[in-house]
Coordinates of C-alpha atoms and ligand atoms in Angstrom, one line a residue:
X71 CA 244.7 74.7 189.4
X72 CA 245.7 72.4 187.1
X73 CA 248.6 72.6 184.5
X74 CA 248.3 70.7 181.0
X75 CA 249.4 71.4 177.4
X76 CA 247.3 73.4 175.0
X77 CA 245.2 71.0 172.8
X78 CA 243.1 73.0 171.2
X79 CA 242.3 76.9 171.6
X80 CA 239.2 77.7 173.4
X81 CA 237.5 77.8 177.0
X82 CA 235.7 75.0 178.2
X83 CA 232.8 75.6 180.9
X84 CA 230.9 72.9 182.5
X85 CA 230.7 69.9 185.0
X86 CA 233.1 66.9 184.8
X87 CA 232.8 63.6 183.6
X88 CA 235.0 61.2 184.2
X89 CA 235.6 58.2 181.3
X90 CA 237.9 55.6 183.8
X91 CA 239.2 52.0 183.1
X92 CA 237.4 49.7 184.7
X93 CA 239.2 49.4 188.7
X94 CA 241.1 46.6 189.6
X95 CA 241.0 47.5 192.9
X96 CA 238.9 44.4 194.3
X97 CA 239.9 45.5 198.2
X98 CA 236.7 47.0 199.1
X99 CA 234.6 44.3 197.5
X100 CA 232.6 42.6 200.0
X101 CA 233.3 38.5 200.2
X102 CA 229.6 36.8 201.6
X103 CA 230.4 33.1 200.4
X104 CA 230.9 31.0 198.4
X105 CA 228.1 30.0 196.9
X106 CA 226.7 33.6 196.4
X107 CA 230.2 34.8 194.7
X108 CA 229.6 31.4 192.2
X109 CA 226.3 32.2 191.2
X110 CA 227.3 35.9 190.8
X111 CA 229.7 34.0 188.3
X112 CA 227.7 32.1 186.7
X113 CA 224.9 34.7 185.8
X114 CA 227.6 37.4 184.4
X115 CA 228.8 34.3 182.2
X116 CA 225.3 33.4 181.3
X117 CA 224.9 36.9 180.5
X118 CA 228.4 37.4 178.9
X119 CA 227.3 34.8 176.4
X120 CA 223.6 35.6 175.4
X121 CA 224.9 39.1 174.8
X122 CA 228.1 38.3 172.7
X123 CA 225.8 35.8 170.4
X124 CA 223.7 38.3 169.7
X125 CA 226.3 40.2 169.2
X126 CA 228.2 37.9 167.3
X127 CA 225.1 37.2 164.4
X128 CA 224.8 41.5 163.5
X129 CA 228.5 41.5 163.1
X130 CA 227.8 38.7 160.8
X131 CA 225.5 40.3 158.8
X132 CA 226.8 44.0 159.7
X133 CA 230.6 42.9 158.5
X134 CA 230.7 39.3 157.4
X135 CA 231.4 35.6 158.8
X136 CA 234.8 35.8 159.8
X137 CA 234.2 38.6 161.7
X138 CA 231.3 37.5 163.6
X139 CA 233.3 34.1 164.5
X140 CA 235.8 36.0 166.1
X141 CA 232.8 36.5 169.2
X142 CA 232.1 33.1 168.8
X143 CA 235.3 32.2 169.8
X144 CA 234.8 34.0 172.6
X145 CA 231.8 32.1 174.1
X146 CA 234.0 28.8 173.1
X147 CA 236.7 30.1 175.0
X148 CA 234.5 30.9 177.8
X149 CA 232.5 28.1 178.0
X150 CA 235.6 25.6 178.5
X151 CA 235.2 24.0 181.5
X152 CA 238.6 24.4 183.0
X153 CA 238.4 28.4 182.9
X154 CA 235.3 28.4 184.5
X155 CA 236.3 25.9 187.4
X156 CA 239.6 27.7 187.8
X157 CA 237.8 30.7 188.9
X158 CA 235.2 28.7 191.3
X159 CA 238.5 26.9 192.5
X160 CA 239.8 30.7 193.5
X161 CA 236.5 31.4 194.9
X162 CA 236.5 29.0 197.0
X163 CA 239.9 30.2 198.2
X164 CA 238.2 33.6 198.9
X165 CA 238.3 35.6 196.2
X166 CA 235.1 37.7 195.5
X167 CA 233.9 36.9 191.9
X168 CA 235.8 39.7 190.3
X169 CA 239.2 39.2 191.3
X170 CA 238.5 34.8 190.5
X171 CA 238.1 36.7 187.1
X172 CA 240.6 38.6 186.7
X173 CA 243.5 36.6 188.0
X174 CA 242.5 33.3 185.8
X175 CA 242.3 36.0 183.2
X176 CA 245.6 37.5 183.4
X177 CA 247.1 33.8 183.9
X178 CA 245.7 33.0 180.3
X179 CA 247.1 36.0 179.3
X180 CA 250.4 35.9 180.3
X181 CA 250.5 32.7 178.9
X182 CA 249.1 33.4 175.4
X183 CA 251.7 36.3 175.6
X184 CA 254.7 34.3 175.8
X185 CA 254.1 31.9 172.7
X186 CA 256.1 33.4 169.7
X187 CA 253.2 32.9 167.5
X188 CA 250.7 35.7 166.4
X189 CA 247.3 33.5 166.5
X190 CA 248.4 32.3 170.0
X191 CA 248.9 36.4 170.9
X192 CA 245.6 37.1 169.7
X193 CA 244.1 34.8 171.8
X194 CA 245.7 37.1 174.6
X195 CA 243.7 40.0 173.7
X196 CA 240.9 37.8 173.1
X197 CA 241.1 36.9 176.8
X198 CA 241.4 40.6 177.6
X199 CA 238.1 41.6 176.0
X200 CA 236.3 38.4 177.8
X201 CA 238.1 40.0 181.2
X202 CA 236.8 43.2 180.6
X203 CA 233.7 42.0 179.3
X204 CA 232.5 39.4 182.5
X205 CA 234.0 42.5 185.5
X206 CA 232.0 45.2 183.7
X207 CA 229.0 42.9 184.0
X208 CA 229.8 41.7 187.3
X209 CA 230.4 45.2 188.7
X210 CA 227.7 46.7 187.1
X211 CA 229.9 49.2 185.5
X212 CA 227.8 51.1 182.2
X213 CA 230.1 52.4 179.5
X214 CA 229.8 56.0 178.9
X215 CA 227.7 56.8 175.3
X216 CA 230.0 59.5 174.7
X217 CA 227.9 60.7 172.2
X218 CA 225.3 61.5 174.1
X219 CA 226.4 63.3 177.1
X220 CA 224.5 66.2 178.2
X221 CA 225.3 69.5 177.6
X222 CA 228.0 71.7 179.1
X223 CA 230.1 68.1 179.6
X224 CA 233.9 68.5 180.0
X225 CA 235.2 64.5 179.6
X226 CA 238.2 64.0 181.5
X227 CA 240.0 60.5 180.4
X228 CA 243.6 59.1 180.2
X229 CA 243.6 59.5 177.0
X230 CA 240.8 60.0 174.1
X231 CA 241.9 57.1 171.1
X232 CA 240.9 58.6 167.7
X233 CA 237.9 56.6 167.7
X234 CA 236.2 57.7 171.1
X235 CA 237.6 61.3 169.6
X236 CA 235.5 61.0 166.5
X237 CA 232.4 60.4 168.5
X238 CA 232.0 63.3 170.6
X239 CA 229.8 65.9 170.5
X240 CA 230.9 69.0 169.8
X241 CA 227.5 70.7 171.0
X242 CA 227.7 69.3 174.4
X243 CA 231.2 68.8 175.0
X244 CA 232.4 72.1 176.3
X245 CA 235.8 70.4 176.7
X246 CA 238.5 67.7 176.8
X247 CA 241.3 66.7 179.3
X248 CA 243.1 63.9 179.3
X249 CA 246.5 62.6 181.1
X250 CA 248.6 62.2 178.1
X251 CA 248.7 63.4 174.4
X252 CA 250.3 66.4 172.7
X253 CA 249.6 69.4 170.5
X254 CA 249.8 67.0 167.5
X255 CA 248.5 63.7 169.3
X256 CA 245.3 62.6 166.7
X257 CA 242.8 63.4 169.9
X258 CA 243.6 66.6 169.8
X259 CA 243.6 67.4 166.0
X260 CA 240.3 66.2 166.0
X261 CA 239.5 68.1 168.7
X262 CA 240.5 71.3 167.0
X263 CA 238.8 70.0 163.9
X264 CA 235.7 70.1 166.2
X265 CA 236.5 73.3 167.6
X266 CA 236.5 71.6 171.7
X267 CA 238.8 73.1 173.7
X268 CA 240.8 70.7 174.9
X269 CA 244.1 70.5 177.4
X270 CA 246.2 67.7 177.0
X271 CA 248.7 65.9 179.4
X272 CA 247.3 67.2 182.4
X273 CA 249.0 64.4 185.5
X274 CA 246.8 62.5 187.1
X275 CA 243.5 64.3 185.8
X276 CA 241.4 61.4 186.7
X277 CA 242.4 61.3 189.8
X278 CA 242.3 64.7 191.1
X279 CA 239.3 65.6 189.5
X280 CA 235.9 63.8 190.2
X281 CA 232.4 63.6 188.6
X282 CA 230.1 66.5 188.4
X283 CA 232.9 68.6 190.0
X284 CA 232.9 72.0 187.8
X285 CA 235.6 72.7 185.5
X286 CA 237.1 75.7 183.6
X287 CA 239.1 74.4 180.9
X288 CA 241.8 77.3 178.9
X289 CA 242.5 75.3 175.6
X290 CA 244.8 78.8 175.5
X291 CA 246.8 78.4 178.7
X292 CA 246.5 74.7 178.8
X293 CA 245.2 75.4 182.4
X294 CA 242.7 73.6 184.2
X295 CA 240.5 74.7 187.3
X296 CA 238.0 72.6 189.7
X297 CA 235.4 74.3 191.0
X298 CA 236.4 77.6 190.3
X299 CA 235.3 80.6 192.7
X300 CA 232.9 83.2 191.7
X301 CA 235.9 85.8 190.8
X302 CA 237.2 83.2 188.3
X303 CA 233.9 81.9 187.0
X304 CA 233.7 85.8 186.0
X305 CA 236.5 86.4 184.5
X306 CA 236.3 83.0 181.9
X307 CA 232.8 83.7 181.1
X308 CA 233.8 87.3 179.7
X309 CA 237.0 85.4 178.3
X310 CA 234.7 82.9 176.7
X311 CA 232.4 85.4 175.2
X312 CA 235.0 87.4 173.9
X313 CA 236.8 85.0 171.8
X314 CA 233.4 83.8 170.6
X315 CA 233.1 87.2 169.5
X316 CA 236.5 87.4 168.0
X317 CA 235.8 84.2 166.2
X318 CA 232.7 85.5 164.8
X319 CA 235.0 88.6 163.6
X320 CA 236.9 86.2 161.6
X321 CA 234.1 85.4 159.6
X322 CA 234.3 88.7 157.2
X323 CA 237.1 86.5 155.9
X324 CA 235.1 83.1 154.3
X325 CA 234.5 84.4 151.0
X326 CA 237.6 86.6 151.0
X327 CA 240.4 85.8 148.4
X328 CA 243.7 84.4 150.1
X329 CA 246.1 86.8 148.5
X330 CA 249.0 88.6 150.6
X331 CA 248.8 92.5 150.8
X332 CA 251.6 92.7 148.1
X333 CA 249.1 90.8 145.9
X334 CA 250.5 87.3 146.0
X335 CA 248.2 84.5 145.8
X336 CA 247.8 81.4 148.2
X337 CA 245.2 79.0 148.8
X338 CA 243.9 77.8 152.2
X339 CA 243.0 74.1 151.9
X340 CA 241.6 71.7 155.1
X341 CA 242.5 68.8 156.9
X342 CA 239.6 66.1 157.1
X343 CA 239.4 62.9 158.9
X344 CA 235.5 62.1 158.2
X345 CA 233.9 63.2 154.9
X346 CA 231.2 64.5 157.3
X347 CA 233.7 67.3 157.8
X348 CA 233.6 68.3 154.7
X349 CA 230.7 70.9 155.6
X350 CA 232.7 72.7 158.4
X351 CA 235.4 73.3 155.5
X352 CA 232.6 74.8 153.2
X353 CA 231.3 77.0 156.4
X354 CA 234.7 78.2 156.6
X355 CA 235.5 79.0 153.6
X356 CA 238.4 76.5 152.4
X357 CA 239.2 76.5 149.3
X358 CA 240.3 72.5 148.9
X359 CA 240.9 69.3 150.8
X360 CA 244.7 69.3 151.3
X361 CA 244.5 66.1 153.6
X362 CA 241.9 63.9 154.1
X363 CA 243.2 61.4 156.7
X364 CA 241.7 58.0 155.4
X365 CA 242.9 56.0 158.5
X366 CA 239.6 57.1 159.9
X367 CA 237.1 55.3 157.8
X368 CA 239.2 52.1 158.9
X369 CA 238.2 53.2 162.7
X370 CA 235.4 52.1 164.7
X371 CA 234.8 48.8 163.1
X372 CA 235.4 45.3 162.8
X373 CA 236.7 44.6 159.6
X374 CA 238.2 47.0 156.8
X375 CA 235.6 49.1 154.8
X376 CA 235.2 47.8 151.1
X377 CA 236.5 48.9 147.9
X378 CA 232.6 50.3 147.6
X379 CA 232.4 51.8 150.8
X380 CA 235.7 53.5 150.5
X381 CA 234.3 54.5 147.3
X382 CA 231.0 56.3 148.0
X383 CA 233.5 57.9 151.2
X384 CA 235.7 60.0 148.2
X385 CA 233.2 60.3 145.8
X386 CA 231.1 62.1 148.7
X387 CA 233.7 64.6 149.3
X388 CA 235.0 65.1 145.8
X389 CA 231.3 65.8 144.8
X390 CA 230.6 68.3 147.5
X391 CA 233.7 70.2 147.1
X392 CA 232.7 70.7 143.3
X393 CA 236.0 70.8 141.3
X394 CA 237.9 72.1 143.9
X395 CA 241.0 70.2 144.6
X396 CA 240.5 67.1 147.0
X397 CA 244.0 65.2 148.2
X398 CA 243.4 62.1 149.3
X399 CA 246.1 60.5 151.6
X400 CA 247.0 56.8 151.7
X401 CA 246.0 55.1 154.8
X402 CA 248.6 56.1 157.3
X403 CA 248.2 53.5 160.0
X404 CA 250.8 52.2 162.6
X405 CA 252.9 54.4 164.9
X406 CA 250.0 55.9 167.4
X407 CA 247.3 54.6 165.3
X408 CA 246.4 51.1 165.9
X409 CA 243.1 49.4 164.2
X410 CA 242.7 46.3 165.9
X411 CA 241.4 44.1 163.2
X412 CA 244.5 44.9 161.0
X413 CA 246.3 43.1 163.4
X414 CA 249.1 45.3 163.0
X415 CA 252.4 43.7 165.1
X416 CA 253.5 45.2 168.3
X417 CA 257.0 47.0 168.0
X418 CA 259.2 48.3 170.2
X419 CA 259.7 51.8 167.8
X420 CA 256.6 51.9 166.0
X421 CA 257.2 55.3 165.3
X422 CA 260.3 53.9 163.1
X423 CA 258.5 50.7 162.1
X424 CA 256.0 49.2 159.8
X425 CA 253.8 52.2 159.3
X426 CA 251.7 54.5 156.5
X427 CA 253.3 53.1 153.6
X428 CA 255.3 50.5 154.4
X429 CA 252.5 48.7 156.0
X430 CA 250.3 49.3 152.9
X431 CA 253.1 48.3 150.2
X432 CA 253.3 44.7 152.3
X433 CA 249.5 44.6 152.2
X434 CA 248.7 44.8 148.6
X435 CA 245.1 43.7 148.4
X436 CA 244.2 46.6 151.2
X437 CA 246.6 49.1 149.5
X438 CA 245.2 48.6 146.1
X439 CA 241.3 48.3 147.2
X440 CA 241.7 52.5 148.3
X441 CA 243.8 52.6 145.2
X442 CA 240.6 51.4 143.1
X443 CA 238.2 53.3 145.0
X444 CA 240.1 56.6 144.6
X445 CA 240.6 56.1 141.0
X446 CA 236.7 55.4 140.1
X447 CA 235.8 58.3 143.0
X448 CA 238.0 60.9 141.0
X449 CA 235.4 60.5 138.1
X450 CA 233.7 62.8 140.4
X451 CA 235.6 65.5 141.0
X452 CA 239.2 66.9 141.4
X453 CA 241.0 64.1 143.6
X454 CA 244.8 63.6 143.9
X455 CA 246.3 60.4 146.0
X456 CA 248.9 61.6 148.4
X457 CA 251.8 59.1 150.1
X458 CA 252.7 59.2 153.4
X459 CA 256.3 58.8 155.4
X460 CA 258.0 58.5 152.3
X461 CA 261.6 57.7 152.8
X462 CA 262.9 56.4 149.5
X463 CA 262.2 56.3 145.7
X464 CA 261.6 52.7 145.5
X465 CA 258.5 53.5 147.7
X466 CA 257.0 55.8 145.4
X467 CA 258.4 53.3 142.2
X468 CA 256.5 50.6 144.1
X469 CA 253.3 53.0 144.8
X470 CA 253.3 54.0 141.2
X471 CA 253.5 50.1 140.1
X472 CA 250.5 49.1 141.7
X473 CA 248.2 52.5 141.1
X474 CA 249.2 51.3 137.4
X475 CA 248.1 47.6 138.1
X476 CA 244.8 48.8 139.5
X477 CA 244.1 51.0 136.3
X478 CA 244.4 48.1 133.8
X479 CA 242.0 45.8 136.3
X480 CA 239.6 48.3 136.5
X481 CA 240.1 49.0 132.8
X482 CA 239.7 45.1 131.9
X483 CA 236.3 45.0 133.8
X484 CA 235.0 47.9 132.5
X485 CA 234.7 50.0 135.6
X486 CA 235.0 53.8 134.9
X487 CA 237.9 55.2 136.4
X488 CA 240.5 58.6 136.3
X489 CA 243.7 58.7 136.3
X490 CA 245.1 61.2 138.8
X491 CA 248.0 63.1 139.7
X492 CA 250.6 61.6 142.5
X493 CA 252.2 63.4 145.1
X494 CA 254.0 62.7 148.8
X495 CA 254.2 63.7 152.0
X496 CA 257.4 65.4 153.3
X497 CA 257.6 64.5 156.7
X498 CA 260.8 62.5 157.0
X499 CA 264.3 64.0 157.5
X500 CA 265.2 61.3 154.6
X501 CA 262.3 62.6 151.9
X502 CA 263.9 66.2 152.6
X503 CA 267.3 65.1 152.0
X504 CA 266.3 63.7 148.6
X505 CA 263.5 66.1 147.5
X506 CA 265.4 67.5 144.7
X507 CA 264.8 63.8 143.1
X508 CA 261.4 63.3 144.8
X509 CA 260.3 66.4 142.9
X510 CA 261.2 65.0 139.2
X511 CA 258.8 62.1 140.6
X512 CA 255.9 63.5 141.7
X513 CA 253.4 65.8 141.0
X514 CA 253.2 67.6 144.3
X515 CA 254.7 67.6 147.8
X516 CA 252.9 68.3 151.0
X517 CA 255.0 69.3 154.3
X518 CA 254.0 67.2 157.3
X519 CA 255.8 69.1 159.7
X520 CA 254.4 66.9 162.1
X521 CA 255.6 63.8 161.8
X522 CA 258.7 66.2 160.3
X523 CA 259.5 68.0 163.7
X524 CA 259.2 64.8 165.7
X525 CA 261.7 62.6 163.5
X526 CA 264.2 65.7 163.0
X527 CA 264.1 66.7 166.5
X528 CA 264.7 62.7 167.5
X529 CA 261.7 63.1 169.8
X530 CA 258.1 61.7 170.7
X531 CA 255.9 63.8 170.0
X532 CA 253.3 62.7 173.2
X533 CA 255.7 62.5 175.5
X534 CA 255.7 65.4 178.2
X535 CA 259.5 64.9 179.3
X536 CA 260.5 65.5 176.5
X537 CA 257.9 68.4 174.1
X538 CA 259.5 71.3 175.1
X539 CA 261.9 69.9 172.1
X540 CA 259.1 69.5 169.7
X541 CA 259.2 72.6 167.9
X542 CA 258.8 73.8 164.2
X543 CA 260.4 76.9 165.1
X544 CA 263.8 75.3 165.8
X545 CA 266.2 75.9 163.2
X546 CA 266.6 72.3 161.9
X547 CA 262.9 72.2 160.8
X548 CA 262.7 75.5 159.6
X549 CA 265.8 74.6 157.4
X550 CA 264.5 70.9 156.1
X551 CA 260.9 73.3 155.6
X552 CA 263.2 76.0 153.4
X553 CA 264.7 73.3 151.8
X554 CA 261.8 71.7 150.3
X555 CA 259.9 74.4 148.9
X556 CA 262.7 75.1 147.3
X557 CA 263.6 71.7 145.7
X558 CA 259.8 71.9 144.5
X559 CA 260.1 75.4 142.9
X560 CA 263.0 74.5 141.2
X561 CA 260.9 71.4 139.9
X562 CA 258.4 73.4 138.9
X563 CA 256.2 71.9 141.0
X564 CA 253.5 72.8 143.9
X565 CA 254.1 72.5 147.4
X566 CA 251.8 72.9 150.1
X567 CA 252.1 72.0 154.0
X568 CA 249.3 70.2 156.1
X569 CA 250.7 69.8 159.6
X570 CA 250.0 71.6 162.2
X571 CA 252.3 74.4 161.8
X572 CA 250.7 75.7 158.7
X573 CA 248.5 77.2 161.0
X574 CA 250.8 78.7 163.3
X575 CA 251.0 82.9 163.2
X576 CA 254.7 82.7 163.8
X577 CA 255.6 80.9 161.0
X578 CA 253.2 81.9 157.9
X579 CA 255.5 85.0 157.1
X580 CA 258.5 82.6 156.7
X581 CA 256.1 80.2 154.5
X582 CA 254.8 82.9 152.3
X583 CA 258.8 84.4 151.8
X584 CA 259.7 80.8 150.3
X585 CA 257.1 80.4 148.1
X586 CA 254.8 77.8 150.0
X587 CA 251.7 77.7 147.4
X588 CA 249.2 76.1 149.8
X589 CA 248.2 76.0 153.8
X590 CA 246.3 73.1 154.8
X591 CA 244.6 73.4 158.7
X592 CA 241.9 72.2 160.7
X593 CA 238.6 73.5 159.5
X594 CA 238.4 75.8 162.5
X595 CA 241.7 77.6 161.7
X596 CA 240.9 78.2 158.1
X597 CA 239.7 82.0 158.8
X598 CA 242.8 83.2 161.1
X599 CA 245.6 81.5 158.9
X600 CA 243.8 83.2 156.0
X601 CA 243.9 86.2 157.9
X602 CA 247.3 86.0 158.7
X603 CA 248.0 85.6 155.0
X604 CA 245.9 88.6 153.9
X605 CA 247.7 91.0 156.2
X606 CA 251.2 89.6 155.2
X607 CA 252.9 92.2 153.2
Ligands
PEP945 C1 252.1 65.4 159.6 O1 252.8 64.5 160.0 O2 252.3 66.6 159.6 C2 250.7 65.0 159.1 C3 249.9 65.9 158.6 O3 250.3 63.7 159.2 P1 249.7 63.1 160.5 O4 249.6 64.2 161.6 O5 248.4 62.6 160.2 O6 250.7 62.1 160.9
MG946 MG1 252.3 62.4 159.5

């Protein structure tokens, strides 16, 4: 058995499948000679470069020129004649085609690397991509279509990045496991979004577990067991079918009211990353969007979507939800979510660097094409732009500036627009601290008790060492929480909370005793928070 951390509730039945980096163990690679390892060479380059031209003219029509050059670059690299004849040089010192590869490779690289200039660094990753590119082809290695495994798949990987996340299956992925990532790591909100069980952090999971092994996954327990015995198989199937039953229980709740027993009304809202999502909210019965993560329609691309694309994205959700309130965060990049194409600097704290809004105040034309496009999407429907990892009022000064900027060019060109209401994120010690003048600001707060617990606990929240720390319970957070519902009642304004713990049973009573107006969750914990509400008395 194996021990993780509890991702996302469930239990997960199937066979294993493992997604691994590419090895770079080149030992057991067989060396015939020379001239067989060169043409080996020479065909994956061949290959390498038919494919990445093709490739290269969709991306030019998919996302534009500049994008599709990038790729070109990439054959231009390649096709310089001392790369090439450095890794026939090391073949002919024995290496097997693969390792010539990789070690002129990772030369490049480390050269690249070392040049304090940010085009030269590029080029470093460029190299990368060509690396991984040329061994996959020369090994043969397919990449897994994760969105079409079969059914009853449980994918074990290092780690899932938000975009490999958002394409899974949730029909036939019974579960997730990976080596790293915590309760609030985006992998796993998106797996609980999805409903997949899923157990995080589990050591070495890759290794000790191999493809087509069977595996009982307890999103619960955060446990993990290879090719459980009869007795065991037993006992999760009835576990299984039991919570599905309990789940389907819940549903006497999606057209209930969210009022406490004593008659106090709340609202359950959802968290979206997609506006595809939007649909498990209706099933469920939420009541508004208190989150909808933008960062996601940046993923899974090669270039940042339009002003047009991001437009028909809110105007989607804002229709579908018909009048009922839709917030729409800011793009919240940086910290654990990286989008290569943004180019965003590596830092040594990203977690305290140039992230969510900082990074979008010092990129104005991005900022203010999702400013535009929520402004003409709110036509549509009942949107509100939230700000996240506010720290200071200059920020929101600064964010007010420009939302007012792109008013009046919208206004001068004739494009149909609404004004909308403005609110932030709590989810810094500092926007606590200050959310008595925050609140004369804005026209909502939202707790991220995320991001909240991690910076007021000083600690990471995917690092194993140290989550036994990470904790809304402890009574720092509960206090900055207290606090800020009641700097926004004394404002006279609402408050609402869409991390994680809005969800959690143990706190709600707390929430509801300070006045929290609105609980935003993951689609799938809609019914049991509303539950928890309706019962409180
Ligand atoms: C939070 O920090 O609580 C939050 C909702 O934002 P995210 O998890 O996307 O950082
Ligand atoms: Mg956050």
């Amino acid at each position: 058995m194996l021990k993780g951390i509890a991702g996302s509730q469930g239990y997960g039945i199937g066979k294993a499948l493992l997604i691994t980096d590419i090895s770079t163990d080149y030992s057991k690679l067989k060396y015939t000679d020379a001239k067989t390892e060169k043409n080996r060479l020479q065909k994956a380059v061949d290959r390498f470069i038919n494919e990445t031209k093709a490739l290269a003219e969709s991306v030019k029509q998919r996302a534009g020129d500049k994008e599709g050059e990038i790729l070109d670059g990439h054959i231009m690299m390649l096709s310089d004649p001392f790369m090439l004849s450095q890794m026939q040089e090391n073949i002919d010192s024995g290496m097997v085609a693969e390792k010539a590869v990789d070690t002129v490779c990772n030369m490049f690289i480390d050269m690249f690397s070392a040049v304090d200039d940010e085009l030269t660094k590029q080029r470093a990753s460029d190299i990368k991509d060509i690396k991984d590119s040329l061994i996959k082809i020369l090994s043969g290695a397919k990449s897994i279509d994760i969105s079409a495994v079969p059914a009853g798949t449980v994918l074990i990987a290092k780690d899932f990045t938000p975009s490999m996340t958002s394409q899974l299956n949730k029909e036939n992925v019974s579960a997730i496991i990976t080596e790293v990532g915590g309760i609030t790591s985006h992998s796993a909100i998106l797996a609980r979004a999805m409903g997949i069980p899923a157990v995080l952090s589990v050591i070495d999971a890759t290794k000790k577990i191999s493809n087509g092994e069977m595996i009982v996954a307890d999103g619960f327990k955060g446990k993990v067991i290879i090719n459980p015995n009869s007795t065991e198989l037993d006992e999760y199937t009835k576990k299984q079918t039991a919570y599905l039953e309990q789940k389907e229980s819940l549903k006497t709740y999606i057209n209930k009211e969210t009022i406490t027993a004593s008659g106090v009304k709340k609202a359950v809202y959802a968290n979206i990353g997609r506006p595809e999502d939007v649909h498990n909210v209706l099933q469920n019965g939420g009541e508004g969007i208190g989150l909808f993560r933008t960062e996601f329609l940046f993923m899974d691309r090669n270039s940042e979507p339009t002003e047009n694309e991001q437009f028909e994205a809110y105007s989607t959700v804002a229709k579908v939800m018909d009048n009922h309130e839709v917030i729409i965060r800011t793009l919240d990049i940086g910290g654990d979510k990286d989008i290569p194409y943004l180019n965003i600097e590596k830092e040594d704290n990203p977690f305290l660097g140039h992230r969510a809004i900082r990074f979008c105040l010092d990129n104005r034309e991005l900022f203010k094409n999702q400013i535009r496009a929520i402004l003409r999407a709110a036509i549509y429907g009942n949107i509100k732009i939230m700000l996240p990892l506010v720290t200071c009022l200059e920020e929101v000064h600064e964010a007010k500036k420009i939302i007012i900027e792109c008013e009046k060019e919208l206004s001068d060109k004739n494009i149909e627009y609404k004004s909308v209401s403005l609110g932030v994120m709590i989810e810094t010690p500092s926007a606590v601290l200050i959310s008595d003048i925050l609140a004369q600001e804005v026209d909502f707060f939202s707790i991220g008790t995320n991001d909240l617990t991690g910076y007021t606990m000083a600690v990471d929240r995917g690092n194993p060492k140290v989550c036994r720390l990470y904790d809304s319970m402890q009574p720092s957070v509960l206090r900055a929480i207290e606090m800020t519902i009641n700097h926004a009642k004394q404002a006279g304004i609402p408050v609402g909370m869409c991390g994680e713990a809005a969800a959690d049973t143990r706190l709600i009573p707390k929430l509801i005793e300070w006045g929290l107006d609105e609980f935003s969750v993951t689609p799938s914990s809609i019914l049991q928070t509303r539950k928890a509400i309706c019962e409180y008395n």
